Amino acid sequence: MKAIHRTRLALSVAGMLATCPLPGHAGDKPLWEVGLGVGAVSFPAYRGSDQSSQYILPTPYFTYHGRFLKADRQGVRGQLFESDRVDLTISAALSPPAPSRRIRAREGMPDLDANFEVGPELDLTLWRSADRERLLRLYLPLRVAHTLTRDVQNIGWVFHPKLNLDLRDVPGLERWNVGLQAGPLFGDRRQHQYFYGVDPAFATAERPTYRASGGYAGMQYLAAVSRRFDRYWIGAFLRYDNLRGASFADSPLVRTRDYWAGGIAVSWILGESSKRVSVDD
């Protein structure tokens, strides 16, 4: 079971690093690229936990620019509709497991399993510079979450609208790509109960019974940088979460209402397609 958890964690962390808002650049690119690298990350056991973990893990690098299936700085997705200003895609996300035996606030409670989210995402281009070096978008993903377990469990839905500003060749960071992102999170009662609810069977003097409700789940801010060299890629991100005002903020499992998370990765490009396609980022 430990080996399974480590595998899920590696995939989840790789997904976190890969889906940070790291701007690309329009032009002819290989249809696909593959690579492998290593990443170091630090993040809490769950949003609101006062315990963080640090990991050094392999980070696969993969891009694909097909007509429907795409894998790039926005993650792996299926593009259902595209126009000059509007994109409709299917997006996905991964979250690592959090064994309760390692978390003081959840001692004696069921583990938080690795989980995945999938659903439609509407992307609106609000502004872009004439040279496309600056781009402001509004992302509107609505995803349903399920546990990555033998008996898959539906754990509700998540809505995370966010403004995303992509910048290329910022003064002082020439040839680097910079991404800035901010937006609120929302979830239904099932989602919040999974992470923040305390059933009577697991209540203690310090951890009273708690029934979570759906609604606002706090704000999230993220900054990321990346640069593609000839045969390798490097990227890093820093994320700040604020849970003040969240519908579950008074849960006994919320031990801190704001925290930082971050990571850095480097990947070496091992191969690429001889076929090149036009990519408009």
Short mmCIF file of C-alpha atoms in Angstrom, two decimals:
data_model
loop_
_atom_site.label_atom_id
_atom_site.label_comp_id
_atom_site.label_asym_id
_atom_site.label_seq_id
_atom_site.Cartn_x
_atom_site.Cartn_y
_atom_site.Cartn_z
CA MET A 1 0.00 0.00 0.00
CA LYS A 2 2.87 2.39 0.75
CA ALA A 3 4.28 1.84 -2.73
CA ILE A 4 0.87 2.65 -4.24
CA HIS A 5 0.70 5.87 -2.21
CA ARG A 6 4.17 6.90 -3.35
CA THR A 7 3.22 6.28 -6.99
CA ARG A 8 0.05 8.33 -6.66
CA LEU A 9 1.95 11.10 -4.92
CA ALA A 10 4.60 11.23 -7.66
CA LEU A 11 1.93 11.46 -10.36
CA SER A 12 0.02 14.10 -8.42
CA VAL A 13 3.05 16.28 -7.75
CA ALA A 14 4.13 15.98 -11.37
CA GLY A 15 0.66 17.17 -12.31
CA MET A 16 0.92 20.13 -9.92
CA LEU A 17 4.19 21.24 -11.47
CA ALA A 18 3.01 20.63 -15.01
CA THR A 19 -0.27 22.53 -14.69
CA CYS A 20 1.07 25.75 -13.19
CA PRO A 21 0.38 28.76 -15.46
CA LEU A 22 3.63 28.63 -17.37
CA PRO A 23 3.22 30.58 -20.59
CA GLY A 24 4.12 29.15 -23.92
CA HIS A 25 4.82 30.90 -27.17
CA ALA A 26 3.02 30.81 -30.48
CA GLY A 27 4.70 29.29 -33.51
CA ASP A 28 5.67 25.97 -35.04
CA LYS A 29 6.32 23.28 -32.42
CA PRO A 30 6.81 19.51 -32.43
CA LEU A 31 3.53 17.56 -32.32
CA TRP A 32 4.83 15.91 -29.14
CA GLU A 33 7.77 16.07 -26.76
CA VAL A 34 8.74 13.69 -23.93
CA GLY A 35 11.23 14.07 -21.15
CA LEU A 36 12.02 13.16 -17.58
CA GLY A 37 13.37 15.13 -14.64
CA VAL A 38 13.22 15.68 -10.92
CA GLY A 39 11.21 18.05 -8.77
CA ALA A 40 11.17 19.25 -5.18
CA VAL A 41 7.89 20.38 -3.63
CA SER A 42 6.53 21.50 -0.27
CA PHE A 43 2.81 21.58 0.43
CA PRO A 44 0.34 20.96 3.30
CA ALA A 45 -1.37 17.64 3.92
CA TYR A 46 -4.61 19.33 2.84
CA ARG A 47 -5.87 22.90 2.54
CA GLY A 48 -6.02 24.20 6.11
CA SER A 49 -3.56 21.70 7.59
CA ASP A 50 -0.77 23.04 9.81
CA GLN A 51 1.54 20.21 8.71
CA SER A 52 3.56 20.34 5.51
CA SER A 53 5.59 17.72 3.70
CA GLN A 54 8.61 18.04 1.42
CA TYR A 55 9.29 15.60 -1.39
CA ILE A 56 11.87 15.01 -4.10
CA LEU A 57 10.21 13.08 -6.90
CA PRO A 58 10.54 12.24 -10.59
CA THR A 59 8.68 14.65 -12.85
CA PRO A 60 7.75 13.46 -16.34
CA TYR A 61 7.62 16.09 -19.09
CA PHE A 62 5.09 15.66 -21.88
CA THR A 63 3.53 17.99 -24.44
CA TYR A 64 1.11 17.11 -27.20
CA HIS A 65 -0.54 19.53 -29.63
CA GLY A 66 -3.23 17.46 -31.34
CA ARG A 67 -6.46 18.84 -32.74
CA PHE A 68 -8.53 17.44 -29.87
CA LEU A 69 -6.13 16.09 -27.24
CA LYS A 70 -3.67 18.59 -25.83
CA ALA A 71 -1.05 18.32 -23.08
CA ASP A 72 0.80 21.52 -22.25
CA ARG A 73 1.15 24.23 -19.60
CA GLN A 74 -2.62 24.03 -18.92
CA GLY A 75 -2.52 20.29 -18.26
CA VAL A 76 -3.97 17.35 -20.17
CA ARG A 77 -7.33 18.15 -21.73
CA GLY A 78 -9.65 17.49 -24.62
CA GLN A 79 -10.50 20.59 -26.65
CA LEU A 80 -14.19 20.48 -27.59
CA PHE A 81 -14.50 23.95 -29.12
CA GLU A 82 -12.11 26.75 -29.97
CA SER A 83 -12.50 30.27 -31.28
CA ASP A 84 -10.37 33.38 -31.26
CA ARG A 85 -11.59 34.32 -27.77
CA VAL A 86 -13.35 31.26 -26.33
CA ASP A 87 -12.12 27.71 -25.66
CA LEU A 88 -14.25 24.86 -24.31
CA THR A 89 -12.19 21.97 -22.99
CA ILE A 90 -12.33 18.96 -20.70
CA SER A 91 -9.86 19.51 -17.87
CA ALA A 92 -8.52 17.29 -15.10
CA ALA A 93 -6.53 17.60 -11.87
CA LEU A 94 -4.86 15.29 -9.35
CA SER A 95 -4.38 15.57 -5.58
CA PRO A 96 -2.01 13.43 -3.48
CA PRO A 97 -3.08 11.18 -0.59
CA ALA A 98 -2.83 12.24 3.06
CA PRO A 99 -2.52 9.29 5.48
CA SER A 100 -4.20 10.30 8.77
CA ARG A 101 -1.52 8.60 10.88
CA ARG A 102 0.85 11.38 9.83
CA ILE A 103 -1.55 14.23 10.56
CA ARG A 104 -2.14 15.26 14.18
CA ALA A 105 -5.51 16.87 13.45
CA ARG A 106 -6.80 13.68 11.78
CA GLU A 107 -5.30 11.08 14.11
CA GLY A 108 -7.62 8.06 14.24
CA MET A 109 -9.70 9.24 11.27
CA PRO A 110 -9.90 7.63 7.80
CA ASP A 111 -7.12 8.53 5.38
CA LEU A 112 -7.64 11.16 2.71
CA ASP A 113 -7.18 9.19 -0.50
CA ALA A 114 -5.49 10.44 -3.64
CA ASN A 115 -8.24 11.87 -5.82
CA PHE A 116 -8.78 13.14 -9.34
CA GLU A 117 -11.10 15.78 -10.74
CA VAL A 118 -12.50 15.93 -14.25
CA GLY A 119 -15.04 18.18 -15.96
CA PRO A 120 -15.64 20.94 -18.51
CA GLU A 121 -13.66 24.18 -18.55
CA LEU A 122 -14.55 27.38 -20.37
CA ASP A 123 -11.59 29.67 -21.10
CA LEU A 124 -12.19 33.29 -22.11
CA THR A 125 -9.46 35.49 -23.56
CA LEU A 126 -10.09 38.93 -22.06
CA TRP A 127 -7.06 40.76 -23.48
CA ARG A 128 -3.86 40.13 -25.37
CA SER A 129 -1.11 42.32 -26.72
CA ALA A 130 -0.58 42.68 -30.45
CA ASP A 131 2.59 40.55 -30.29
CA ARG A 132 0.85 37.98 -28.01
CA GLU A 133 3.59 38.36 -25.41
CA ARG A 134 0.96 39.40 -22.83
CA LEU A 135 -2.26 37.47 -22.34
CA LEU A 136 -5.09 37.78 -19.80
CA ARG A 137 -7.56 34.92 -19.55
CA LEU A 138 -10.45 33.87 -17.35
CA TYR A 139 -10.55 30.12 -16.63
CA LEU A 140 -13.87 28.60 -15.54
CA PRO A 141 -13.33 24.91 -14.63
CA LEU A 142 -16.14 22.88 -13.05
CA ARG A 143 -14.95 19.43 -12.03
CA VAL A 144 -16.34 16.37 -10.26
CA ALA A 145 -13.94 14.69 -7.82
CA HIS A 146 -13.46 10.95 -7.22
CA THR A 147 -11.03 9.01 -5.06
CA LEU A 148 -8.26 6.99 -6.71
CA THR A 149 -9.12 3.80 -4.84
CA ARG A 150 -10.29 0.31 -5.75
CA ASP A 151 -13.81 1.32 -4.75
CA VAL A 152 -14.06 4.72 -6.42
CA GLN A 153 -15.96 7.24 -4.28
CA ASN A 154 -17.59 10.41 -5.54
CA ILE A 155 -16.49 13.25 -3.27
CA GLY A 156 -18.40 16.15 -4.78
CA TRP A 157 -17.67 18.95 -7.20
CA VAL A 158 -15.27 21.89 -7.29
CA PHE A 159 -15.56 25.22 -9.11
CA HIS A 160 -12.38 27.32 -9.34
CA PRO A 161 -12.75 30.45 -11.51
CA LYS A 162 -9.42 32.23 -11.89
CA LEU A 163 -7.81 35.09 -13.72
CA ASN A 164 -4.58 34.09 -15.44
CA LEU A 165 -1.98 36.59 -16.72
CA ASP A 166 0.78 35.25 -18.96
CA LEU A 167 3.89 37.34 -19.53
CA ARG A 168 6.91 36.62 -21.72
CA ASP A 169 10.30 38.35 -21.67
CA VAL A 170 9.58 40.43 -18.58
CA PRO A 171 12.30 43.06 -17.97
CA GLY A 172 14.95 41.42 -15.84
CA LEU A 173 13.70 37.96 -16.81
CA GLU A 174 14.41 37.96 -20.54
CA ARG A 175 13.55 34.64 -22.24
CA TRP A 176 11.67 33.53 -19.12
CA ASN A 177 7.91 32.97 -19.00
CA VAL A 178 5.94 34.31 -16.03
CA GLY A 179 2.42 33.29 -15.02
CA LEU A 180 0.22 34.94 -12.38
CA GLN A 181 -3.08 33.45 -11.26
CA ALA A 182 -5.76 34.31 -8.69
CA GLY A 183 -9.28 33.20 -7.94
CA PRO A 184 -11.79 31.89 -5.40
CA LEU A 185 -12.70 28.25 -4.84
CA PHE A 186 -16.16 26.76 -4.29
CA GLY A 187 -17.27 23.25 -3.42
CA ASP A 188 -20.45 21.39 -2.56
CA ARG A 189 -21.32 19.88 0.83
CA ARG A 190 -19.95 16.42 -0.09
CA GLN A 191 -16.57 17.87 -1.12
CA HIS A 192 -16.18 19.87 2.08
CA GLN A 193 -17.47 17.09 4.32
CA TYR A 194 -14.87 14.69 2.90
CA PHE A 195 -11.99 16.96 3.88
CA TYR A 196 -13.34 18.87 6.89
CA GLY A 197 -16.23 16.90 8.39
CA VAL A 198 -15.88 14.97 11.67
CA ASP A 199 -18.35 12.11 12.17
CA PRO A 200 -19.43 11.30 15.75
CA ALA A 201 -17.39 8.07 15.69
CA PHE A 202 -14.17 10.10 15.32
CA ALA A 203 -14.99 13.00 17.63
CA THR A 204 -12.73 13.73 20.62
CA ALA A 205 -12.55 16.43 23.28
CA GLU A 206 -10.24 18.47 21.01
CA ARG A 207 -12.03 17.47 17.79
CA PRO A 208 -15.83 17.86 18.14
CA THR A 209 -18.33 16.55 15.63
CA TYR A 210 -18.57 18.81 12.60
CA ARG A 211 -20.84 18.81 9.55
CA ALA A 212 -19.47 20.88 6.68
CA SER A 213 -21.63 22.85 4.27
CA GLY A 214 -21.05 23.76 0.66
CA GLY A 215 -20.09 27.17 -0.67
CA TYR A 216 -17.07 29.44 -0.65
CA ALA A 217 -13.74 27.66 0.00
CA GLY A 218 -11.23 30.51 0.14
CA MET A 219 -8.89 32.26 -2.26
CA GLN A 220 -5.83 30.95 -4.06
CA TYR A 221 -2.95 32.94 -5.60
CA LEU A 222 -0.15 31.46 -7.68
CA ALA A 223 2.98 32.73 -9.40
CA ALA A 224 5.13 30.60 -11.69
CA VAL A 225 8.17 30.96 -13.91
CA SER A 226 9.63 28.69 -16.56
CA ARG A 227 12.17 28.60 -19.31
CA ARG A 228 12.75 26.12 -22.10
CA PHE A 229 16.40 25.68 -23.02
CA ASP A 230 17.64 23.65 -25.98
CA ARG A 231 17.48 20.23 -24.33
CA TYR A 232 15.91 20.85 -20.94
CA TRP A 233 13.12 22.77 -19.19
CA ILE A 234 13.05 24.37 -15.76
CA GLY A 235 10.04 25.68 -13.87
CA ALA A 236 8.99 26.77 -10.39
CA PHE A 237 5.83 27.90 -8.64
CA LEU A 238 4.79 29.57 -5.38
CA ARG A 239 1.19 29.34 -4.14
CA TYR A 240 -0.62 31.19 -1.35
CA ASP A 241 -3.97 29.99 0.02
CA ASN A 242 -6.29 31.98 2.29
CA LEU A 243 -9.25 30.18 3.89
CA ARG A 244 -10.67 33.14 5.80
CA GLY A 245 -14.42 33.31 5.23
CA ALA A 246 -14.60 29.74 3.89
CA SER A 247 -17.82 27.89 4.72
CA PHE A 248 -15.77 25.27 6.63
CA ALA A 249 -13.33 27.69 8.30
CA ASP A 250 -14.59 26.76 11.80
CA SER A 251 -13.97 23.02 11.28
CA PRO A 252 -11.66 21.54 13.96
CA LEU A 253 -9.59 20.14 11.06
CA VAL A 254 -8.72 23.64 9.85
CA ARG A 255 -5.58 24.41 11.84
CA THR A 256 -4.39 27.37 9.77
CA ARG A 257 -6.32 29.75 7.56
CA ASP A 258 -3.45 30.74 5.30
CA TYR A 259 -0.32 29.01 4.10
CA TRP A 260 2.33 28.84 1.36
CA ALA A 261 3.24 25.97 -0.97
CA GLY A 262 5.90 25.80 -3.67
CA GLY A 263 8.00 23.66 -5.92
CA ILE A 264 10.74 23.58 -8.53
CA ALA A 265 11.47 21.08 -11.28
CA VAL A 266 13.90 20.46 -14.10
CA SER A 267 13.25 18.06 -16.97
CA TRP A 268 15.47 16.90 -19.78
CA ILE A 269 13.91 16.56 -23.23
CA LEU A 270 14.53 12.99 -24.39
CA GLY A 271 12.69 13.02 -27.69
CA GLU A 272 10.34 14.94 -29.94
CA SER A 273 8.19 14.43 -33.01
CA SER A 274 9.63 15.17 -36.43
CA LYS A 275 6.20 16.48 -37.39
CA ARG A 276 5.65 20.12 -36.47
CA VAL A 277 2.34 21.90 -36.01
CA SER A 278 1.25 25.50 -35.66
CA VAL A 279 0.48 26.34 -32.03
CA ASP A 280 -1.22 29.58 -31.07
CA ASP A 281 -0.58 30.14 -27.34
#
